[in-house]
Amino acid sequence: MKTERTPGNASRKPVVRYRLLGLAAAGALTAGALTGLVPTTAQAATAEPSGPGARQHAFAVAAAEYHVPAQVLLAVAYQESAWDANAGRMSTSGGYGPMHLTDVTPAMLASGPAGAVGRADLAHMAQDPALHTLRAAAGLTGLAPAELREDPAANIAGGAALLASYQKAVSGGLPLDPGQWYGAVARYSGSAQKGTARAFADRVYATLRTGAARTTSDGQRVSMAADGDVRPAKGQVAGAETATATECPTEVTCTFVPAAASNGQVSDRPANGVRIDTIVLHDTESSYQSAISTFQTPGGSSAHYVMRSSDGAVTQMVPTKDVAYHAGNYSTNLHSIGIEHEGYAAHGDAWYTEAQYQATASLVRYLSDRFGIPLDREHILGHDDVAGPSSGLIAGMHWDPGTGWDWEHFMSLLGAPMGGEHGVGPVGSAVTIAPGFAANQQTVRICPGDDPTGATPACAGQRQAANFVPLRTAPDDTAPLFGDQAVHKGAEGTDRISDWGSTAQAGQQFVVAGIDGDWTAIWFSGSKVWFHNPDGANTTPAYGVTLVSAAGTAPVPVYGSSYPDPSEYPAGLSPSTQTALSYYTVPAGQAYVATRPPVSTDDYFSSGAVVFGAKQMYTIQYNHRVALVYSSAVTASGV
């Protein structure tokens, strides 16, 4: 699966979540228009199995070999991958090839949206059979797992074999009528939840009715005719699940569609003692429906809510009591609620609509009232503010919702404006970054890897409204931008839109480290960095905050997670472990704003067990992202 890269080899959200956006036009073609494009199964089976028709040929051959209706096989693959092969690369949820055959490893869960690095139960988390359909396909076809990963034709054969095996389990045979394959298609979703399985099957049958045609990313022309007469046998997915009530304010249009069970953990927050104290805002980097489909695919990510751009409609996908895998950091996932927004970070100002801002504000106020979450930027985070859970994963942390999310407007909608008179206090005081948005025009460089819409064919600078101030190594416009240690490893920062390391964002709070004319310095990422701040135009003084600094002369280690010590786990539970982030420390003499009072370390297991540690940790605004320090290693003071 192709994963776009950002500065310092940081990964953007995978392309699998983007591809379906551009396919609506194909679905809108008439049946007559498509019929002329689609070879019959017999024609495809005798076609030359190379060139731009090779994948169409592979579908026809696999359908014939395993007695699967060709249009069913094509429609399933269309929903899983839009017929792309990805050249042996996995998708975000561990799926390979056109048929999205899954083979999820513990390492994928550690570095993916679960952010479960350091957890000793990773092997158990990866045991779900839905996460290993590639191995099942290998057993059915006799093909090696490597072939199923790397060879599109083999992958398609594996998917066809799986569908056939599912159909035999449903009906005992392999009927010619594509409508009779509804149960097998639902099972192919990999979900044990009937609602999710039905939703996947319904999307597949919608494709059967409308037809589709596209050229894949590797130049393959694939198409399927429309079948407006298909009648899916929906009774094959028997029984009804208890409807899950949505958790939304009355003024928001809200429906519930369950995410795949493997994309999170059932819990009982906060009744079981696991606090909910953070809300994390994301963007989907895809269409609304594509994001919902992605979260229903086993082995990947999920979010509690998805917000539509056009009208602010909401789909809830995970109950708030449960843990969703959305932030790439298990400790953050454990204590947060994730809200995804339809949109693209590279074009945020064009995608984040007023309807979306208003609906999200209503939802966040509702969640704040329910769980006692403070309405401030210390508890309402962007995905780009979340700590990297380990040194090796910091550079790959996502940067959405990005520079185009208007934090100052959004916080005003929450009734918690960043207001107050602009200005800056003396060295040692704290400030809130507040540069405005529309008038805060910044030049950012957007590259193809930052923009999955395809609208950026080459890197180019753009002047646009932004929510940040750029940070420099000296009080001069010509001084280099600060380069984050984990992203640039000693090199200068850049103005690339995805380079979060050289930016301080609206609402974030820092300690003043120096003043030089129109320039203000702050302690940031263990360094003294500068931003242009004439007459305090980009800041407001911050009062009533807690500052932490090293308790001794030695630098204080910085962490990305908050687990108890191994000795604090009871017998029978394997301890999670954590190590200090090697790139970062709090040097003696520097101070940082603690974003909340210190809290006890803790951990959670799918068995329902909750473990609390005796030590406490502060969350601090360390750089563009938050980080954690042990309370015993710092001294705290108020300003």
Coordinates of N, CA and C in Angstrom, one line a residue, residues 563-569 575-576 578 601 611 613-615 630:
Y563 N 2.4 4.7 30.9 CA 2.1 3.4 31.4 C 2.6 3.2 32.8
P564 N 2.0 2.4 33.7 CA 2.6 2.1 35.0 C 3.9 1.4 34.8
D565 N 4.6 1.3 35.9 CA 5.9 0.6 36.0 C 5.6 -0.9 35.8
P566 N 6.4 -1.7 35.2 CA 6.1 -3.2 35.1 C 5.8 -3.9 36.4
S567 N 6.4 -3.4 37.5 CA 6.2 -4.1 38.8 C 4.8 -3.8 39.3
E568 N 4.1 -2.9 38.7 CA 2.8 -2.5 39.2 C 1.6 -3.3 38.5
Y569 N 2.0 -4.1 37.6 CA 0.9 -4.9 36.9 C 0.7 -6.2 37.7
P575 N 3.0 -6.6 31.3 CA 3.2 -5.1 31.4 C 3.4 -4.5 30.0
S576 N 2.9 -3.3 29.8 CA 3.3 -2.5 28.7 C 4.5 -1.7 29.1
Q578 N 7.5 1.5 28.3 CA 7.8 2.8 27.6 C 9.2 3.2 27.9
T601 N -0.4 7.2 36.0 CA -0.2 6.3 34.9 C -1.3 5.2 34.9
V611 N -5.3 -1.1 35.0 CA -4.2 -1.0 35.9 C -3.8 0.4 36.1
G613 N -1.0 3.1 38.0 CA 0.3 3.1 38.7 C 0.3 4.2 39.8
A614 N 1.3 4.1 40.6 CA 1.5 5.1 41.7 C 2.1 6.4 41.2
K615 N 2.8 6.4 40.1 CA 3.5 7.6 39.7 C 2.5 8.5 38.9
Y630 N 7.4 12.9 34.1 CA 7.1 12.5 35.4 C 7.0 13.7 36.4

